[in-house]
PDB file of C-alpha atoms in Angstrom:
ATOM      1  CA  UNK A  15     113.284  63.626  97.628  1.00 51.00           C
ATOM      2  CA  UNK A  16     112.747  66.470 100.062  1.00 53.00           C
ATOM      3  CA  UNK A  17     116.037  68.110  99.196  1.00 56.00           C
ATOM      4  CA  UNK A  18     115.005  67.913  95.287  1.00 48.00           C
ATOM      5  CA  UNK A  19     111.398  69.892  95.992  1.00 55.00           C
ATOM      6  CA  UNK A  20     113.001  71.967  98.216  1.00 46.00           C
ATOM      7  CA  UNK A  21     115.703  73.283  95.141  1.00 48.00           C
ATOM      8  CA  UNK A  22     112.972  73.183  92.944  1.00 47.00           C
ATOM      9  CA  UNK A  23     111.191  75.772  95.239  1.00 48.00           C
ATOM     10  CA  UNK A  24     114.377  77.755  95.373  1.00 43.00           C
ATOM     11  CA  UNK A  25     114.496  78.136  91.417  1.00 46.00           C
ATOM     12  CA  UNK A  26     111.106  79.183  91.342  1.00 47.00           C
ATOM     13  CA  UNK A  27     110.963  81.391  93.962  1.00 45.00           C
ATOM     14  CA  UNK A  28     114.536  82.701  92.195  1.00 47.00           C
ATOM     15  CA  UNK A  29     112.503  83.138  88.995  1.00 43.00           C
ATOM     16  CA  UNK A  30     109.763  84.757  90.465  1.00 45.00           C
ATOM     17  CA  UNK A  31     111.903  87.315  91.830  1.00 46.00           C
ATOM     18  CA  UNK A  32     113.443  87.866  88.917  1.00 45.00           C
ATOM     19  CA  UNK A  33     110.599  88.763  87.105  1.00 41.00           C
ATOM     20  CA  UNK A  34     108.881  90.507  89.672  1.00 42.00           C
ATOM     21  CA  UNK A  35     111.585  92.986  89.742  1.00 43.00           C
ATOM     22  CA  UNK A  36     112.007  93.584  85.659  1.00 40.00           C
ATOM     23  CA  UNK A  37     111.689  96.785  84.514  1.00 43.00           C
ATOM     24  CA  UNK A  38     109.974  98.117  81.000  1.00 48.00           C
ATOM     25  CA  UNK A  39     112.085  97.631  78.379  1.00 53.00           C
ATOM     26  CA  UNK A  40     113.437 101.111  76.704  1.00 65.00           C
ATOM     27  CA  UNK A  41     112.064 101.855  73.090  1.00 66.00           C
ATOM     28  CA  UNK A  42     113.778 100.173  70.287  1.00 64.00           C
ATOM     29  CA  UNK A  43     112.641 102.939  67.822  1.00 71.00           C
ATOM     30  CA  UNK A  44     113.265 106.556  67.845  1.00 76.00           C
ATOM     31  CA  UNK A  45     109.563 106.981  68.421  1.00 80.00           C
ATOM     32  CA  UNK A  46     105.758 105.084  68.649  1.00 78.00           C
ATOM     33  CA  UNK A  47     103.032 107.268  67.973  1.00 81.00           C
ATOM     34  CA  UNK A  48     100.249 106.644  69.954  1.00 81.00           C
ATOM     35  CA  UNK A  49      96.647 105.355  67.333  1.00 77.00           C
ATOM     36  CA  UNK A  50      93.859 105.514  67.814  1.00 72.00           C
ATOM     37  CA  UNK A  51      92.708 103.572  64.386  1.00 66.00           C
ATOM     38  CA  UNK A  52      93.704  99.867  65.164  1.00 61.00           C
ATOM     39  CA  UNK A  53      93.302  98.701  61.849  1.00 63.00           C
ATOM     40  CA  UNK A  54      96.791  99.498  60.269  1.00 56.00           C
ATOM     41  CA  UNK A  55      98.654  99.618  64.372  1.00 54.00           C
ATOM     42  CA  UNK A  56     100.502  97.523  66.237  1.00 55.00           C
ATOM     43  CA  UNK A  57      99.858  97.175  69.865  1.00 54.00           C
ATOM     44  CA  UNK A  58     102.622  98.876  72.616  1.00 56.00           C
ATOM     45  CA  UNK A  59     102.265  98.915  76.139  1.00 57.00           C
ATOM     46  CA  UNK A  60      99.181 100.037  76.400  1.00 62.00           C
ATOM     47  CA  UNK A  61      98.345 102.029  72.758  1.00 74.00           C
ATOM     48  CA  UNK A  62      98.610 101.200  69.311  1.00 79.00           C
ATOM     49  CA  UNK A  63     101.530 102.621  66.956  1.00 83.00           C
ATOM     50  CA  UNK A  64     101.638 104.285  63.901  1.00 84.00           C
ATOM     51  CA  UNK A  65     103.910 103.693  61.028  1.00 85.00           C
ATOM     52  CA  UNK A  66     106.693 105.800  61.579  1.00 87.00           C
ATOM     53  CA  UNK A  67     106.693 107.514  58.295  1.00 89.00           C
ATOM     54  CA  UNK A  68     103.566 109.018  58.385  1.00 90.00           C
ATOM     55  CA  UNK A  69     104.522 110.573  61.733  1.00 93.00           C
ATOM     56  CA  UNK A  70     103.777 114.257  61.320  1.00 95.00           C
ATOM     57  CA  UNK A  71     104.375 117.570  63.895  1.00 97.00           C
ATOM     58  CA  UNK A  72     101.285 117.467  65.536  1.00 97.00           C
ATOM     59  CA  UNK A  73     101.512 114.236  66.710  1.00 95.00           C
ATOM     60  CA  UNK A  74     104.445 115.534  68.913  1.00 97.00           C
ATOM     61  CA  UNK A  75     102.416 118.918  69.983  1.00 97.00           C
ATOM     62  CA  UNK A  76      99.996 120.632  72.110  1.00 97.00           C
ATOM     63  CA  UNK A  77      99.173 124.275  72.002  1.00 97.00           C
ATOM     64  CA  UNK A  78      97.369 125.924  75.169  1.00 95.00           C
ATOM     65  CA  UNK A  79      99.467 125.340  78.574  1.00 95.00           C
ATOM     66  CA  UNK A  80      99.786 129.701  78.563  1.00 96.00           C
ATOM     67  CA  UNK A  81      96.146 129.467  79.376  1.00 96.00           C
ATOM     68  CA  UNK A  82      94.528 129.063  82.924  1.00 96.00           C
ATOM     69  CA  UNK A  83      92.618 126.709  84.100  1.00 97.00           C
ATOM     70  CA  UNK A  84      89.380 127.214  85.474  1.00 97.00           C
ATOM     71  CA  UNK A  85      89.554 126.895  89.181  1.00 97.00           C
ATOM     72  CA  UNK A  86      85.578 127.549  90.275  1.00 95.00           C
ATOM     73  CA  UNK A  87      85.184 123.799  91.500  1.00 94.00           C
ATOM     74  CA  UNK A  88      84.372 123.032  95.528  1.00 92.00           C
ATOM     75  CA  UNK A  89      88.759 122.330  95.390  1.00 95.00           C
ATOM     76  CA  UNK A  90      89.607 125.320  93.609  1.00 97.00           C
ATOM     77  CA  UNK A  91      91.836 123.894  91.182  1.00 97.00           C
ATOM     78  CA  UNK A  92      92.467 122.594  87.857  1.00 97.00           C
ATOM     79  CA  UNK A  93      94.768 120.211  86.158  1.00 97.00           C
ATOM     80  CA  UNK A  94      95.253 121.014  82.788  1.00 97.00           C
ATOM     81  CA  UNK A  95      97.174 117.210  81.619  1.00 96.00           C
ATOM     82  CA  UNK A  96      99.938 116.980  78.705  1.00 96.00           C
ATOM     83  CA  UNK A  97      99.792 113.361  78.822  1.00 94.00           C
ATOM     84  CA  UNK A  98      99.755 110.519  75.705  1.00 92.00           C
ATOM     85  CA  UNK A  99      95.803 110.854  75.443  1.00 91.00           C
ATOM     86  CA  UNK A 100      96.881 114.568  74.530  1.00 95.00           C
ATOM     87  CA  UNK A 101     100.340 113.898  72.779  1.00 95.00           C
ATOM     88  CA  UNK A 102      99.996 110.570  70.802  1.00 93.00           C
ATOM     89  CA  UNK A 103     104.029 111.461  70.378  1.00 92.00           C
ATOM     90  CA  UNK A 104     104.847 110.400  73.948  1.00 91.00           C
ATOM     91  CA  UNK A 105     103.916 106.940  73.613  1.00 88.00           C
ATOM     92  CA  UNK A 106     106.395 104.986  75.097  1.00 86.00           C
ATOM     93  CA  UNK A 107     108.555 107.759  76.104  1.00 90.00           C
ATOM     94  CA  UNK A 108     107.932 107.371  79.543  1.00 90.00           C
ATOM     95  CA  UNK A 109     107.202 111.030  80.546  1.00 93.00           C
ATOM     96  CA  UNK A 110     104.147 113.685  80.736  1.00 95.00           C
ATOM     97  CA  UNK A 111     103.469 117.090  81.973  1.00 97.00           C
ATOM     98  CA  UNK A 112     100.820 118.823  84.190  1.00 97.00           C
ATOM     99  CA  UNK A 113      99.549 122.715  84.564  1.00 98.00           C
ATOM    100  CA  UNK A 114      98.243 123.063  88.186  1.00 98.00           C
ATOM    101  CA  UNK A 115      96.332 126.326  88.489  1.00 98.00           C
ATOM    102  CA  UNK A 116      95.085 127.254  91.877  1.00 98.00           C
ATOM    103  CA  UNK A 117      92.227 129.745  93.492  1.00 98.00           C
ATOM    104  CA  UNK A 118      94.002 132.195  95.582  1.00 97.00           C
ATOM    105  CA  UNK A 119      94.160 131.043  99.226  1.00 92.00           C
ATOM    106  CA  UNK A 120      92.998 127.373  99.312  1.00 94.00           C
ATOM    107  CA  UNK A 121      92.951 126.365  96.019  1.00 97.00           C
ATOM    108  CA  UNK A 122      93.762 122.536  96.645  1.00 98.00           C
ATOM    109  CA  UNK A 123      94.791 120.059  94.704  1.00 98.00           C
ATOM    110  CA  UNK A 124      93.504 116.929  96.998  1.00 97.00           C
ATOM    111  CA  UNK A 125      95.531 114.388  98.684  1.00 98.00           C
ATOM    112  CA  UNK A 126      96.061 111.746  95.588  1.00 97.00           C
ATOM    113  CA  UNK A 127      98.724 109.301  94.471  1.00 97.00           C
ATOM    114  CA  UNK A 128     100.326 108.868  90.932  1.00 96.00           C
ATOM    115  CA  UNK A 129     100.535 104.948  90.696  1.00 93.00           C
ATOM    116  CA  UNK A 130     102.744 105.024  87.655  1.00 91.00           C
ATOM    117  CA  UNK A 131     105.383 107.690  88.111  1.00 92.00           C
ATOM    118  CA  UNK A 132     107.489 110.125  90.314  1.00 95.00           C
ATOM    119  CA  UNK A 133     106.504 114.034  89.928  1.00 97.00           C
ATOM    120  CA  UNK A 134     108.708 117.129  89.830  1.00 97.00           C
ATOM    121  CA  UNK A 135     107.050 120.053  90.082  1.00 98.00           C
ATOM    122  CA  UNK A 136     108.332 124.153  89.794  1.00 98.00           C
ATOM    123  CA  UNK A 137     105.694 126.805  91.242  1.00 98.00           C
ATOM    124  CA  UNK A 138     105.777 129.826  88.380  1.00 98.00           C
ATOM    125  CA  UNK A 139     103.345 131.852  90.706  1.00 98.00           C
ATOM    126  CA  UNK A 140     102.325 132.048  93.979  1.00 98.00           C
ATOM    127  CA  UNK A 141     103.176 130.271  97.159  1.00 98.00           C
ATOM    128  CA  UNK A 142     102.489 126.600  97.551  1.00 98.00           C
ATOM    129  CA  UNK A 143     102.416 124.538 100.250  1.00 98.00           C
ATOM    130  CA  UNK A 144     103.386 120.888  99.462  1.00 98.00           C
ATOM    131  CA  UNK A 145     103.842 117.666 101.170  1.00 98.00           C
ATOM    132  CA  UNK A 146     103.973 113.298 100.797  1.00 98.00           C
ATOM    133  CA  UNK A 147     103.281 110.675 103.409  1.00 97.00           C
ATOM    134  CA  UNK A 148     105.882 108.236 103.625  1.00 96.00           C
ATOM    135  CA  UNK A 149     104.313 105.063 103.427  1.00 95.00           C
ATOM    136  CA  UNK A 150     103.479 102.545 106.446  1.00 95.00           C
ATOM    137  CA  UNK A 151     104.422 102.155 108.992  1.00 95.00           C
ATOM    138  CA  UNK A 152     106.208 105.435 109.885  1.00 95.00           C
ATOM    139  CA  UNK A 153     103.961 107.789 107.796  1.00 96.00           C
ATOM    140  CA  UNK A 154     105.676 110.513 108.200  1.00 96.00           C
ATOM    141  CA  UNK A 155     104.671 114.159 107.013  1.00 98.00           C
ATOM    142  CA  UNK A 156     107.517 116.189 104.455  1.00 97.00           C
ATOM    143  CA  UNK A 157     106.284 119.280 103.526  1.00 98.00           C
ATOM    144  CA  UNK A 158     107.784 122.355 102.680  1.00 98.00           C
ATOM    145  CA  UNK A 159     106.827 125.938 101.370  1.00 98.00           C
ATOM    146  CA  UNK A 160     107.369 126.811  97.630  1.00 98.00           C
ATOM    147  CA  UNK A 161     107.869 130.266  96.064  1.00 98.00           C
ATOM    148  CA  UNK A 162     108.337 131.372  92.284  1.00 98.00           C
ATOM    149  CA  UNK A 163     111.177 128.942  90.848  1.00 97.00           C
ATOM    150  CA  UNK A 164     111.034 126.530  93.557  1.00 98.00           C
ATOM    151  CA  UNK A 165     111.336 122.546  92.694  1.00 98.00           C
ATOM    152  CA  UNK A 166     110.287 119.731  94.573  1.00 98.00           C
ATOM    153  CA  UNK A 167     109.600 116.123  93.806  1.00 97.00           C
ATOM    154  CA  UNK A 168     107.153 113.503  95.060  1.00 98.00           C
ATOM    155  CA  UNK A 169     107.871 110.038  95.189  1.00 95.00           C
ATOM    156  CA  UNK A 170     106.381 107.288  93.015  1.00 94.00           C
ATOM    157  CA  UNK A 171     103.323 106.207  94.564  1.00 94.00           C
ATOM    158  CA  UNK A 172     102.795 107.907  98.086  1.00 97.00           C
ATOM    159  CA  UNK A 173     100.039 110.555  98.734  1.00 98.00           C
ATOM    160  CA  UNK A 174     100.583 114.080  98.150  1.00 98.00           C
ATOM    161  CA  UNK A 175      99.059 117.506  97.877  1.00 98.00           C
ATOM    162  CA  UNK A 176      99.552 121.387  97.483  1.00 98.00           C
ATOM    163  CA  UNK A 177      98.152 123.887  99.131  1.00 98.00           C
ATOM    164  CA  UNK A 178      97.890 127.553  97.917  1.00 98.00           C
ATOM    165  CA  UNK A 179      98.314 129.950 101.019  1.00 98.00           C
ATOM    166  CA  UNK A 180      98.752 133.334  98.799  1.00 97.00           C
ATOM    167  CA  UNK A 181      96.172 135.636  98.144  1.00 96.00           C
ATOM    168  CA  UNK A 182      96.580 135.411  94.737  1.00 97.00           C
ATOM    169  CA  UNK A 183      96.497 132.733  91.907  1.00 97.00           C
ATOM    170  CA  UNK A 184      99.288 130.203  91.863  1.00 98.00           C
ATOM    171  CA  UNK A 185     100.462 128.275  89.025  1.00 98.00           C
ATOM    172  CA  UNK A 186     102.729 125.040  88.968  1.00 98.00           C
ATOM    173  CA  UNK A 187     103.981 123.113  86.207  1.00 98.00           C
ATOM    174  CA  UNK A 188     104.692 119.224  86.307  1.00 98.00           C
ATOM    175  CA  UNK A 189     106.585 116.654  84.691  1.00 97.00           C
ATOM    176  CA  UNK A 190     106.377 112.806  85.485  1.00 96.00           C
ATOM    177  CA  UNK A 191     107.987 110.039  85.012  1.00 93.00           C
ATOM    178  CA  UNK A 192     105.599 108.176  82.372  1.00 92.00           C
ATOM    179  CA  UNK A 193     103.513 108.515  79.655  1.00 90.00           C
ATOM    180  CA  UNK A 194     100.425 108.157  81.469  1.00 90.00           C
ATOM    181  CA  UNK A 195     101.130 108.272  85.378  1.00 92.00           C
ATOM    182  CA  UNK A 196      97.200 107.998  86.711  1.00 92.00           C
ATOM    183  CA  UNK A 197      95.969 109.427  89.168  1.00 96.00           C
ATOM    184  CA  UNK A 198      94.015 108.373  92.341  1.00 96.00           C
ATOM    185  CA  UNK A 199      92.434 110.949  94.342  1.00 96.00           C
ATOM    186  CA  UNK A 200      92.090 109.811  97.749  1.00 96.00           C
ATOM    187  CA  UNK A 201      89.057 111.136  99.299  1.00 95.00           C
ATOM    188  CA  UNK A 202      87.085 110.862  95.584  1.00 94.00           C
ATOM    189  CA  UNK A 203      88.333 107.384  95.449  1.00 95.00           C
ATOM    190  CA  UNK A 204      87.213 105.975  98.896  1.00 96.00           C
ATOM    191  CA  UNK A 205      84.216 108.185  99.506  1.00 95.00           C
ATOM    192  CA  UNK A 206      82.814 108.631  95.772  1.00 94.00           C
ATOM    193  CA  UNK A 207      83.690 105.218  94.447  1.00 94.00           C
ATOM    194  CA  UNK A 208      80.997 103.576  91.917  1.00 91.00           C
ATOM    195  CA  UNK A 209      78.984 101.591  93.534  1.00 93.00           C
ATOM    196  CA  UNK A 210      79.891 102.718  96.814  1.00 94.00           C
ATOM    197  CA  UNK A 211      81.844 101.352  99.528  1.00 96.00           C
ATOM    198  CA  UNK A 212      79.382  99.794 102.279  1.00 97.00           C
ATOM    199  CA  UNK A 213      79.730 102.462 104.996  1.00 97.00           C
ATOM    200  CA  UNK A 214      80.274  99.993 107.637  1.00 97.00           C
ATOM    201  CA  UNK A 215      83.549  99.042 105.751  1.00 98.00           C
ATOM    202  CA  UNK A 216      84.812 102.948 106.001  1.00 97.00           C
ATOM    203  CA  UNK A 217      83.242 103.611 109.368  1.00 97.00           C
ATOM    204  CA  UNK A 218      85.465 101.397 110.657  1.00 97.00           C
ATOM    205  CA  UNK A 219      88.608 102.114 108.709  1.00 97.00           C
ATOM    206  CA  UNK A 220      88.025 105.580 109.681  1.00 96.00           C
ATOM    207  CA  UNK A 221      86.904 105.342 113.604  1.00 97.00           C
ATOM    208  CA  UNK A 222      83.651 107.393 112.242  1.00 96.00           C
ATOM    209  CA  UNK A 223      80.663 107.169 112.998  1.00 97.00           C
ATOM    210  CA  UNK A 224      78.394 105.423 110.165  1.00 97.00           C
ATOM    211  CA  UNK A 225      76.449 107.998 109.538  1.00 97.00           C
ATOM    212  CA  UNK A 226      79.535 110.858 108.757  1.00 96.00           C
ATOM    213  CA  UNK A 227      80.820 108.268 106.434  1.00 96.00           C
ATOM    214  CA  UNK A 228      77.015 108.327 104.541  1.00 95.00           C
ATOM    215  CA  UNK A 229      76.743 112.040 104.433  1.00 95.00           C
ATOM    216  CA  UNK A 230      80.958 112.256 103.016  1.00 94.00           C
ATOM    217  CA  UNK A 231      79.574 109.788 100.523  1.00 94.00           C
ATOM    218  CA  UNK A 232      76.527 112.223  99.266  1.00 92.00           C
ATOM    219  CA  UNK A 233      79.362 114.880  98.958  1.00 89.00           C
ATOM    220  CA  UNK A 234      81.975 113.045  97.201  1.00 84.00           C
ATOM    221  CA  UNK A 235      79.616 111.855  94.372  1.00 59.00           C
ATOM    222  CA  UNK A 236      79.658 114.884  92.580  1.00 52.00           C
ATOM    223  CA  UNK A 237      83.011 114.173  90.380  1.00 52.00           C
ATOM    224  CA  UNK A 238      85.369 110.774  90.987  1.00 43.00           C
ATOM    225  CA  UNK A 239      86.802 111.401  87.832  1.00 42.00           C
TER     226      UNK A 239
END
């Protein structure tokens, strides 16, 4: 009787693995524009689709990427996002595109993470400096230091930055690997979360004292978004 649960544990566990590791399944259409209106849609990993034949251009377009983003915010950056909210056409596609425009030196954009796909990103202007954590337990710094036609990816998942150290603007261009990657920004995330964590929880995380981790908190409530 022991040897029969044990098997049956096996073909579970089996399953389970099995299923843990699946993958998205690829489209089985040429496209699935993203709707808004559910009454006439049907519902698609996440959005609902329009009937292909009334598919027109603009559901495949966005004008505006030539112009910069305004960078007068405490990081001195701006993410300007070509995503499915602002492409209904890439739904399901499984890719999306990012300007990063930067103050000149130390325009940041913050430590953050992209949960739901790898980025790839070319520097057009300027001089970048980029970098990912590994995750734990080594943790380990990459970095590097990007010029005009430059390339350089960050993994799926692990926390990453860059860094403008010009003294003049510095604009990158990004593609990822979904439709709608997210986008967690580390110190917003811990420190400006809604309601907030209870300070004692990030004092200790953070070996700081308690009330550092209040005053951070005041700071970091001005945009989580």
């Amino acid at each position: 009787m022991k040897g029969l649960e044990f098997l049956v544990a096996l073909v579970l566990l089996t399953l389970a693995s099995k299923l843990a590791s699946a993958s998205d399944p690829g489209p089985l259409q040429d496209f699935c524009v993203a709707l808004n209106d559910t009454k006439d849609g049907v519902f698609v990993n996440g959005k609902f689709c329009k009937d292909p034949t009334l598919a027109v251009p603009e559901d495949f377009f966005l004008p505006g990427l030539n112009i910069p983003g305004n960078t007068s915010n405490p990081v001195g950056s701006k993410v300007t996002q070509a995503t499915v909210a602002q492409i209904p056409g890439l739904n399901t596609l499984g890719i999306s595109l990012v300007r990063i425009d930067f103050a000149p030196y130390g325009g940041l954009n913050p430590p953050h993470t992209h949960p739901r796909g790898t980025e790839i990103l070319v520097v057009v202007e300027g001089t970048l400096y980029v970098g990912f954590v590994t995750s734990n337990p080594d943790n380990r710094l990459i970095t590097k230091v990007l010029y005009p036609g430059d390339v350089f990816v960050f993994p799926v998942g692990l926390i990453h930055f860059q860094f403008n150290i010009g003294n003049t603007n510095a604009i990158a261009f990004a593609a990822l690997s979904s439709q709608n990657p997210g986008v967690i920004t580390i110190a917003n995330a811990v420190f400006g979360s809604h309601p907030a964590i209870n300070p004692d929880v990030l004092a200790k995380a953070f070996q700081l004292d308690v009330n550092i981790v209040k005053q951070l908190q005041s700071r970091f409530w001005w945009d989580n978004n």
